[in-house]
Coordinates of C-alpha atoms in Angstrom, one line a residue:
M1 CA 245.5 101.5 46.0
N2 CA 246.5 103.3 42.9
R3 CA 244.3 105.9 41.8
R4 CA 243.4 105.7 38.1
S5 CA 240.5 108.2 36.2
P6 CA 237.8 107.6 34.8
I7 CA 237.3 106.9 31.4
S8 CA 233.3 106.7 30.8
I9 CA 232.6 109.7 30.4
A10 CA 235.6 110.8 28.6
L11 CA 234.6 108.1 25.7
A12 CA 231.1 110.1 25.0
L13 CA 232.7 113.2 24.1
V14 CA 234.9 111.8 22.1
L15 CA 232.6 110.6 20.3
A16 CA 230.5 113.3 20.2
L17 CA 233.5 115.2 19.7
L18 CA 234.3 113.9 16.5
L19 CA 232.0 113.3 14.8
T20 CA 232.0 117.2 14.0
V21 CA 235.1 117.2 11.8
G22 CA 234.7 113.1 10.5
G23 CA 233.8 113.7 7.7
I24 CA 236.4 115.5 6.4
W25 CA 238.2 113.0 7.2
Y26 CA 237.3 109.8 6.3
F27 CA 238.6 109.5 2.8
F28 CA 242.1 109.5 4.5
F29 CA 241.8 105.3 5.6
S30 CA 241.3 103.5 2.7
K31 CA 243.8 100.3 1.2
A32 CA 246.1 102.6 0.1
P33 CA 249.3 103.1 2.0
L34 CA 249.6 106.4 3.9
Q35 CA 254.4 105.8 4.5
I36 CA 254.6 109.2 3.9
L37 CA 251.3 110.0 6.6
S38 CA 253.1 111.9 10.1
G39 CA 250.0 112.4 12.2
G40 CA 249.5 115.8 11.4
V41 CA 251.1 119.6 12.7
Q42 CA 252.4 120.3 15.2
K43 CA 250.4 123.0 16.7
N44 CA 247.3 124.5 18.7
P45 CA 244.5 127.1 17.8
E46 CA 245.4 130.2 17.4
A47 CA 242.0 131.9 17.9
A48 CA 242.1 130.3 21.2
I49 CA 242.8 134.3 21.8
F50 CA 238.6 135.0 20.6
V51 CA 237.2 132.4 22.7
P52 CA 235.9 133.0 26.2
K53 CA 237.8 130.6 29.1
Q54 CA 234.3 129.5 30.1
A55 CA 232.8 128.6 26.5
P56 CA 231.5 125.6 26.8
V57 CA 232.3 124.1 23.7
V58 CA 235.8 124.9 20.9
V59 CA 236.7 122.2 18.0
S60 CA 239.4 123.6 15.6
L61 CA 240.8 121.9 11.8
L62 CA 244.8 122.6 12.1
V63 CA 244.8 121.9 8.7
N64 CA 243.4 123.7 5.4
P65 CA 241.0 121.6 3.6
D66 CA 242.7 122.2 0.3
E67 CA 245.8 120.0 2.1
L68 CA 243.6 117.1 3.2
E69 CA 241.5 117.2 0.2
A70 CA 244.5 116.8 -2.3
F71 CA 246.1 114.1 0.2
A72 CA 242.9 112.0 0.6
K73 CA 242.8 112.1 -3.2
S74 CA 246.6 110.8 -3.3
A75 CA 246.6 108.5 -0.4
S76 CA 243.4 106.4 -2.4
P77 CA 243.6 103.7 -5.2
F78 CA 243.5 106.0 -8.7
R79 CA 240.7 104.7 -9.1
K80 CA 238.5 106.0 -6.0
R81 CA 240.2 109.6 -6.4
G82 CA 237.8 111.0 -8.5
K83 CA 234.3 110.2 -5.8
A84 CA 237.3 111.4 -3.1
G85 CA 236.6 114.9 -5.1
E86 CA 232.8 114.6 -5.3
E87 CA 232.8 114.2 -1.7
F88 CA 234.8 116.7 -0.4
A89 CA 232.0 118.6 -3.1
K90 CA 229.0 117.7 -1.3
L91 CA 230.5 118.7 1.9
E92 CA 231.9 122.1 1.4
Q93 CA 228.2 122.9 -0.6
G94 CA 226.4 121.3 2.6
L95 CA 228.2 123.6 4.9
L96 CA 227.7 126.9 2.9
A97 CA 224.1 125.3 1.8
N98 CA 222.1 127.9 4.3
A99 CA 225.1 130.6 3.9
G100 CA 224.8 131.1 0.4
A101 CA 228.4 131.3 -0.6
D102 CA 230.4 129.0 -2.6
Y103 CA 233.8 127.8 -1.3
A104 CA 235.4 127.9 -5.0
K105 CA 235.2 131.9 -5.2
D106 CA 234.1 132.3 -2.2
I107 CA 236.4 131.3 1.2
Q108 CA 238.6 129.1 -0.9
P109 CA 241.2 132.4 -1.7
W110 CA 241.4 133.3 1.2
L111 CA 241.0 130.2 3.7
G112 CA 243.9 130.0 6.4
D113 CA 245.3 127.0 7.8
E114 CA 242.8 127.2 11.1
V115 CA 239.8 126.4 10.9
T116 CA 238.3 126.8 14.7
L117 CA 234.3 126.4 15.7
A118 CA 232.8 127.5 19.5
L119 CA 229.7 128.0 21.2
T120 CA 231.1 130.6 23.3
D121 CA 227.8 130.8 26.0
S122 CA 224.6 129.7 26.5
D123 CA 222.3 133.0 26.5
F124 CA 225.2 135.9 25.5
D125 CA 222.4 138.2 26.4
R126 CA 221.2 137.3 30.0
N127 CA 218.0 137.8 28.7
S128 CA 215.5 135.3 29.6
T129 CA 212.6 137.4 27.9
N130 CA 213.2 135.8 25.2
G131 CA 214.7 132.5 26.4
E132 CA 218.3 131.3 25.4
Q133 CA 219.8 132.3 23.2
P134 CA 224.1 130.7 22.6
G135 CA 226.1 132.1 21.1
Y136 CA 228.7 130.8 18.4
L137 CA 232.0 131.8 16.4
I138 CA 234.2 130.8 13.8
V139 CA 237.5 131.9 13.9
A140 CA 239.3 131.1 9.8
G141 CA 243.2 131.9 9.5
S142 CA 243.6 134.3 6.6
K143 CA 246.5 134.2 3.6
D144 CA 245.0 137.2 2.2
G145 CA 243.8 139.6 4.6
A146 CA 242.2 141.4 1.7
R147 CA 241.0 138.9 -0.7
A148 CA 238.7 137.8 2.2
K149 CA 237.7 141.9 3.4
E150 CA 236.6 141.8 -0.6
F151 CA 234.5 138.9 0.4
L152 CA 232.9 139.9 3.8
Q153 CA 231.8 143.2 2.1
L154 CA 229.8 141.2 -0.7
Y155 CA 228.7 138.5 1.2
Y156 CA 227.1 141.5 3.9
S157 CA 226.2 144.1 0.5
K158 CA 223.3 141.5 -0.5
D159 CA 220.4 141.9 1.9
A160 CA 221.7 145.6 1.2
A161 CA 222.0 146.6 -2.3
A162 CA 217.2 144.1 -1.7
G163 CA 216.9 147.5 -0.1
K164 CA 216.7 145.4 3.1
S165 CA 218.8 146.2 5.8
E166 CA 221.5 148.9 6.1
L167 CA 225.4 148.1 6.1
V168 CA 227.4 149.0 8.5
F169 CA 231.0 149.2 9.7
E170 CA 232.1 149.6 12.7
D171 CA 235.4 150.3 14.1
Y172 CA 235.7 148.4 17.0
K173 CA 239.2 148.9 19.7
G174 CA 240.7 149.3 16.2
V175 CA 239.4 146.9 14.6
N176 CA 236.8 147.1 12.4
L177 CA 233.5 145.2 12.5
I178 CA 231.0 145.0 9.2
Y179 CA 226.9 143.8 9.8
R180 CA 223.6 144.0 8.0
R181 CA 221.0 146.9 10.4
N182 CA 217.9 145.9 9.9
L183 CA 215.5 149.1 8.4
A184 CA 212.1 148.0 10.2
D185 CA 213.5 148.0 13.9
S186 CA 217.3 148.8 13.7
S187 CA 217.7 145.4 14.8
T188 CA 221.3 143.1 14.0
A189 CA 222.3 139.5 13.8
S190 CA 225.3 138.1 12.0
A191 CA 229.0 139.7 12.3
S192 CA 232.4 139.5 10.7
A193 CA 235.6 141.4 11.2
V194 CA 239.1 140.5 10.0
V195 CA 241.8 140.3 12.8
G196 CA 244.9 141.5 11.6
D197 CA 244.3 140.7 7.9
R198 CA 246.0 137.0 9.9
F199 CA 241.8 136.0 11.0
V200 CA 238.3 136.1 9.9
L201 CA 235.7 135.6 12.7
F202 CA 232.5 134.9 12.1
A203 CA 229.8 135.1 15.1
N204 CA 226.0 134.7 15.1
H205 CA 225.3 138.1 17.2
L206 CA 227.4 141.4 17.1
R207 CA 227.9 141.0 20.7
V208 CA 229.0 138.2 20.7
L209 CA 232.0 139.6 17.9
R210 CA 232.5 142.3 20.2
D211 CA 232.5 139.7 22.7
A212 CA 235.1 138.2 20.2
V213 CA 237.6 141.3 20.4
N214 CA 237.5 141.9 23.7
N215 CA 239.2 139.1 25.2
A216 CA 242.0 139.2 22.5
Q217 CA 242.5 142.6 24.0
A218 CA 241.7 141.0 28.1
V219 CA 244.2 138.5 28.3
E220 CA 243.1 136.9 31.4
R221 CA 239.4 136.7 29.4
N222 CA 240.1 134.2 25.9
L223 CA 240.9 130.7 26.0
D224 CA 245.1 130.2 25.4
R225 CA 246.2 132.2 28.4
D226 CA 243.8 130.2 31.4
P227 CA 246.1 128.4 32.9
V228 CA 244.2 124.8 33.1
Y229 CA 243.7 125.0 29.5
Q230 CA 247.8 125.2 28.5
K231 CA 248.5 122.6 31.3
A232 CA 246.2 120.3 30.1
I233 CA 246.6 120.5 26.7
A234 CA 251.1 120.5 27.6
T235 CA 251.0 117.0 28.2
I236 CA 250.2 116.0 24.9
D237 CA 253.4 116.7 21.8
D238 CA 251.2 114.2 19.5
P239 CA 251.3 115.9 16.0
R240 CA 247.5 116.7 15.2
I241 CA 245.2 118.3 12.6
G242 CA 242.4 119.2 15.1
V243 CA 242.1 119.6 19.2
A244 CA 238.7 119.7 20.4
V245 CA 237.6 121.8 24.6
V246 CA 235.6 120.6 26.4
N247 CA 234.4 123.0 29.3
L248 CA 232.3 119.9 31.5
P249 CA 231.6 121.7 34.5
G250 CA 230.2 124.1 31.3
L251 CA 228.9 121.1 29.1
A252 CA 226.8 120.3 31.3
A253 CA 224.9 123.9 33.2
W254 CA 224.5 124.7 29.6
I255 CA 222.2 121.0 29.3
A256 CA 220.5 121.4 32.4
K257 CA 219.9 125.1 30.4
Q258 CA 221.7 126.4 33.4
P259 CA 224.5 130.0 33.2
L260 CA 227.8 128.8 32.8
P261 CA 230.2 129.3 35.8
L262 CA 233.0 131.3 35.1
E263 CA 236.1 129.5 35.6
L264 CA 237.5 126.2 33.7
K265 CA 237.2 122.9 36.9
Q266 CA 237.6 119.8 35.0
T267 CA 239.0 120.3 31.1
L268 CA 238.5 117.8 28.5
T269 CA 241.1 118.6 26.3
V270 CA 241.3 116.2 23.2
V271 CA 244.4 116.2 20.3
L272 CA 242.7 114.1 16.7
S273 CA 245.7 112.7 15.2
L274 CA 245.5 110.9 11.7
N275 CA 247.2 106.9 11.9
P276 CA 248.0 104.8 8.8
R277 CA 244.4 102.2 10.8
G278 CA 242.4 105.8 11.3
L279 CA 241.9 108.2 13.5
V280 CA 243.2 108.3 16.8
A281 CA 242.0 111.1 20.0
Q282 CA 244.5 112.0 23.2
T283 CA 243.2 113.2 25.8
A284 CA 243.7 115.0 28.9
L285 CA 241.4 116.0 31.5
A286 CA 241.9 119.0 34.1
G287 CA 240.9 119.5 37.6
L288 CA 240.8 116.5 39.1
T289 CA 241.0 116.3 42.7
G290 CA 244.4 116.6 44.1
D291 CA 247.2 116.1 42.7
T292 CA 248.7 113.2 43.5
N293 CA 250.4 111.3 39.7
V294 CA 249.8 107.9 39.2
A295 CA 251.4 105.5 36.9
P296 CA 248.6 103.6 34.8
A297 CA 248.8 100.0 36.6
L298 CA 250.1 97.3 33.0
S299 CA 252.6 97.1 30.4
E300 CA 250.5 95.1 28.6
P301 CA 246.8 94.2 28.4
V302 CA 245.6 91.6 31.2
K303 CA 245.6 88.0 30.7
A304 CA 241.7 86.9 31.4
L305 CA 241.6 88.8 28.0
R306 CA 242.4 84.6 27.1
Y307 CA 238.7 84.1 28.0
I308 CA 236.9 86.2 25.7
P309 CA 236.4 85.5 22.5
A310 CA 237.8 86.7 19.0
H311 CA 234.5 89.1 18.2
P312 CA 232.5 91.1 21.1
I313 CA 230.2 93.3 20.9
V314 CA 231.3 95.1 23.7
T315 CA 234.7 94.0 25.7
A316 CA 235.9 95.8 28.8
A317 CA 239.4 94.9 31.0
G318 CA 241.7 96.1 33.1
T319 CA 242.8 95.2 37.2
D320 CA 240.6 96.8 40.9
F321 CA 237.4 96.8 38.8
Q322 CA 235.8 97.6 42.2
H323 CA 237.9 100.7 41.9
F324 CA 237.5 101.3 38.6
W325 CA 233.4 102.3 39.2
E326 CA 234.1 103.7 42.6
Q327 CA 236.1 106.5 39.8
V328 CA 233.1 106.8 37.2
S329 CA 230.2 107.4 40.0
A330 CA 232.8 109.4 41.7
T331 CA 232.8 111.8 38.9
V332 CA 229.4 112.0 37.3
A333 CA 227.6 112.0 40.7
S334 CA 228.6 115.7 40.8
E335 CA 226.8 116.5 37.5
P336 CA 222.3 115.9 37.1
A337 CA 222.4 115.3 33.6
F338 CA 226.1 112.8 33.0
A339 CA 224.7 110.6 36.6
E340 CA 222.0 110.0 35.4
L341 CA 223.1 109.3 31.8
L342 CA 224.8 106.3 34.3
D343 CA 221.7 105.3 37.1
R344 CA 220.0 104.4 33.5
N345 CA 223.0 102.4 32.2
I346 CA 223.7 100.9 35.7
A347 CA 219.8 99.6 36.3
R348 CA 220.2 98.4 32.2
L349 CA 223.8 95.9 33.6
N350 CA 221.9 95.2 36.6
E351 CA 219.2 93.1 34.8
V352 CA 221.8 91.5 32.3
F353 CA 223.4 90.2 35.3
G354 CA 219.9 89.3 37.4
V355 CA 222.5 90.9 40.4
N356 CA 223.3 94.8 41.7
V357 CA 226.5 94.8 40.3
P358 CA 228.2 97.8 42.0
E359 CA 227.2 95.6 46.1
E360 CA 227.1 92.4 44.4
I361 CA 230.3 92.3 42.0
A362 CA 232.5 95.7 41.7
S363 CA 232.4 95.3 45.2
W364 CA 235.9 92.0 45.2
A365 CA 236.3 91.7 41.5
L366 CA 240.2 93.9 42.7
G367 CA 242.2 91.7 39.9
E368 CA 242.3 91.7 36.5
Y369 CA 239.2 91.2 34.6
A370 CA 237.2 91.2 31.1
F371 CA 233.7 91.4 30.4
A372 CA 232.1 91.4 27.1
W373 CA 228.4 91.1 25.2
L374 CA 228.2 87.7 22.8
P375 CA 226.6 88.2 19.4
S376 CA 223.6 85.6 19.9
V377 CA 221.7 83.2 17.4
E378 CA 218.4 85.2 19.4
K379 CA 220.0 88.5 19.0
E380 CA 216.9 90.3 21.2
V381 CA 219.1 88.3 24.0
L382 CA 222.8 89.4 24.3
N383 CA 225.0 86.6 26.1
W384 CA 227.8 87.3 28.1
V385 CA 231.3 86.3 30.0
F386 CA 233.3 87.2 32.7
V387 CA 236.3 86.8 34.2
V388 CA 237.9 87.5 37.2
E389 CA 241.3 87.0 38.8
K390 CA 240.5 84.6 41.8
T391 CA 240.9 86.2 45.0
Q392 CA 240.0 85.2 49.3
E393 CA 237.5 87.8 48.1
S394 CA 236.9 86.4 45.5
Q395 CA 236.8 82.9 46.4
D396 CA 234.2 84.2 49.5
A397 CA 232.1 86.7 47.8
I398 CA 231.5 83.4 44.7
A399 CA 230.0 81.1 47.3
R400 CA 227.5 84.5 48.5
L401 CA 226.0 84.7 44.9
D402 CA 225.5 80.9 44.6
E403 CA 222.9 81.4 47.8
L404 CA 222.0 85.1 46.7
A405 CA 220.8 83.6 43.8
K406 CA 219.1 80.9 46.2
A407 CA 217.4 83.0 47.3
R408 CA 216.0 84.8 44.5
D409 CA 213.9 81.5 43.3
L410 CA 217.3 79.8 41.6
S411 CA 218.0 76.7 41.9
V412 CA 221.5 76.0 42.0
G413 CA 223.5 72.8 41.3
N414 CA 226.3 71.7 38.8
F415 CA 227.3 68.9 36.5
N416 CA 230.9 67.7 34.9
L417 CA 231.5 69.2 31.0
D418 CA 235.1 66.9 29.7
G419 CA 236.1 67.1 33.4
R420 CA 235.6 70.6 34.3
K421 CA 233.0 70.9 36.8
I422 CA 230.6 73.7 35.8
A423 CA 227.7 75.2 38.2
V424 CA 224.0 76.2 36.7
W425 CA 222.1 78.2 38.4
T426 CA 218.4 78.2 36.8
K427 CA 215.4 78.3 37.0
L428 CA 211.9 75.6 36.7
E429 CA 209.5 77.5 33.5
A430 CA 206.6 76.9 32.4
K431 CA 205.4 76.1 28.7
Q432 CA 202.6 75.3 27.0
G433 CA 202.8 72.7 24.5
E434 CA 200.3 71.2 21.4
A435 CA 198.7 68.3 24.3
A436 CA 199.9 69.8 27.8
T437 CA 202.0 72.3 29.5
R438 CA 205.7 71.0 30.6
L439 CA 208.3 72.3 33.2
E440 CA 211.3 73.0 31.7
A441 CA 214.6 74.6 33.1
A442 CA 215.8 77.9 31.9
V443 CA 219.0 78.7 32.5
K444 CA 220.3 81.9 34.2
G445 CA 224.3 81.9 34.8
V446 CA 227.3 79.2 34.7
H447 CA 230.3 79.6 36.4
T448 CA 233.2 77.7 36.3
A449 CA 237.0 77.7 37.9
T450 CA 239.8 78.0 36.3
E451 CA 243.9 78.4 37.9
K452 CA 244.0 81.5 37.2
Y453 CA 240.3 82.6 37.0
E454 CA 236.1 82.0 37.7
I455 CA 234.4 82.5 35.3
F456 CA 230.7 83.6 34.7
S457 CA 228.7 83.0 31.6
S458 CA 224.5 83.9 30.9
S459 CA 224.9 80.2 28.9
L460 CA 226.2 77.3 29.0
D461 CA 226.7 78.6 25.6
G462 CA 229.1 81.8 26.2
L463 CA 231.5 79.8 28.9
T464 CA 231.6 77.1 26.5
Q465 CA 233.2 79.9 24.0
A466 CA 235.6 81.0 26.9
L467 CA 236.8 77.8 27.5
N468 CA 237.2 76.6 23.9
D469 CA 238.9 78.9 21.7
T470 CA 241.6 79.9 23.9
E471 CA 243.4 80.0 21.2
S472 CA 241.9 82.9 18.9
S473 CA 241.3 84.5 22.1
L474 CA 240.4 88.5 21.4
L475 CA 243.9 88.0 22.4
A476 CA 244.7 86.7 20.3
S477 CA 242.9 88.6 17.0
A478 CA 245.0 90.7 15.1
E479 CA 241.9 93.2 14.9
F480 CA 242.7 93.4 18.4
K481 CA 246.0 93.6 18.7
D482 CA 246.0 96.4 15.6
A483 CA 243.8 99.0 17.4
I484 CA 245.2 98.4 20.9
A485 CA 249.6 99.2 18.6
S486 CA 247.8 103.6 18.0
L487 CA 247.9 103.4 21.9
P488 CA 250.8 103.9 24.6
K489 CA 251.4 100.3 25.6
K490 CA 250.7 102.1 29.4
N491 CA 247.6 101.5 30.1
D492 CA 244.7 101.1 32.8
G493 CA 243.3 98.6 30.6
Y494 CA 240.6 98.7 27.3
L495 CA 237.0 99.1 26.5
Y496 CA 237.4 97.7 23.0
I497 CA 233.7 98.0 20.5
D498 CA 233.6 95.8 17.6
W499 CA 231.6 98.2 15.3
N500 CA 230.4 95.3 13.0
Q501 CA 229.1 93.0 15.5
G502 CA 227.0 95.2 16.8
Q503 CA 225.0 98.0 15.3
D504 CA 222.5 97.3 15.1
I505 CA 222.1 96.4 18.2
F506 CA 222.8 99.9 19.2
E507 CA 220.5 101.1 16.7
Q508 CA 218.3 98.6 17.9
N509 CA 218.3 99.7 22.1
I510 CA 220.0 103.1 22.0
P511 CA 218.1 105.7 19.9
L512 CA 220.3 108.4 20.5
F513 CA 222.7 105.9 18.0
R514 CA 220.3 106.5 15.3
V515 CA 221.3 110.0 16.1
V516 CA 224.1 110.5 16.1
E517 CA 225.3 108.0 13.1
F518 CA 223.1 110.8 10.8
A519 CA 225.2 113.1 12.1
G520 CA 228.4 112.2 11.2
Q521 CA 227.6 109.3 8.4
P522 CA 231.5 109.5 6.9
L523 CA 232.5 108.2 9.6
F524 CA 231.0 105.8 10.3
R525 CA 230.6 104.4 7.2
N526 CA 233.7 103.2 7.8
L527 CA 234.1 102.8 11.1
R528 CA 235.1 98.8 12.1
S529 CA 236.1 99.3 15.3
L530 CA 237.1 101.4 18.5
V531 CA 239.7 100.5 21.5
L532 CA 239.7 103.2 24.2
S533 CA 242.1 103.3 27.4
S534 CA 243.1 105.3 30.5
N535 CA 246.8 106.3 30.9
G536 CA 246.8 107.2 34.7
R537 CA 247.5 111.1 35.9
E538 CA 250.8 113.9 36.2
N539 CA 249.9 116.3 37.8
G540 CA 246.3 116.6 38.5
I541 CA 245.6 115.7 34.7
G542 CA 243.4 112.7 33.8
R543 CA 245.4 110.9 29.8
A544 CA 243.0 108.4 28.2
S545 CA 243.7 107.5 24.4
L546 CA 240.5 106.0 22.0
F547 CA 241.5 104.6 18.7
L548 CA 239.0 104.0 16.2
N549 CA 239.6 102.0 13.6
L550 CA 238.2 102.6 9.9
G551 CA 240.0 100.5 7.9
S552 CA 237.5 100.0 4.2

């Protein structure tokens, strides 16, 4: 049996990371032709030498914001170029508002081609009496070290001139640190340094800054020289404008408010590239159990997608649904924070199907499969369609499902629809009318067979759409074809989300989406759909790809 890496965790993490820098990239994706777009640059974050290898999250932008703005304007229709400039100005002002700095005057003259933000530690002082003290580090590339030093001196001298603190210059292992010391209690907070005229470091505490200098000088401690990180990022050679690295056990520990592990075990590396249609994220998951190489199972989308209507809300398709479920469950089981999230979603899926999905569906779906939630006239109730390739195991399991339906007080009957035999599960429900109470048979599920597939649905309408719309199905959809064209052809299947169709539903049923949307408004304002695929495993590195369609 093929062993393919799970993609569910990658989806959640990549989406969160995209929000960090998504606002900057929004204006790349207008109707203007982007023939000159190459995707990004061929380099990795140089600031990784200052970051500890156990850092939970590191995000790097590898192009200068001015270049992004200039290209955004040239790529936009003429009438929208002024708006592009206004949006960049708002973004710059918003990011620097609390810092009391002006981008054009204070930052732009010296800023180079890289900005890296890292959560270095969940509690840098290890002091339980003052609560958690996360360590944050920003490393900016510098094209003019002298101008950068001048900015830091002026910036830190403001409070000193007001008599609130004293300005301190400290030589630490050959690096000149600058920070403010509170005159009342001698405490320090933020601190900065210029290293070799090439990097400008900002930290939320002097201890975090000193640790960054230590990391650069003791190479065994920093992320750049970590073998797990190097192995993962070497598998991705796409041009990039951003790179993100997530220490999965470290992130889980931070969420659970536990100490960070000392070594990297499972690391998700994400490379972000520009694309004429949107934004592409290539991911490498290092630290998987075993080094067995597993080639992707598919070189084209599964034919089961012919029975998924053209505009589903969510679609998952591939082969061997049983193994996919096993891999997802095994991956998150070791991390309580992720396991709890999976358990909640399994419970919801069980409710949708009316059966125990892992035991009664996943156990026999060994061939092609496609599952989709469909829009419904009744917005509170979603239709679903599940298409599974017929095997001997599936035929026996389907018969058991009919018996299981009877055991759960459902009536199982058959009728013909356009010459096709349809099995239907119904439940008698009492309805109070104006004159008397009447009984109605509520449809709980239907299924039928084609030559190669068994098709299930929660409603007759959903089944009818699946059977009648094969020529205008999701597989034939131009938008779906455009989305998967940006991803590797060899993969293990797709998870496709139509954001236009599902936005209201996600916001109503998953409160977290409203928070995520607010944080990433520039990105979500133009998001049309997204698609995720898993791309096999090589030398212990699991690969996956994500495409966000940011068309108008």
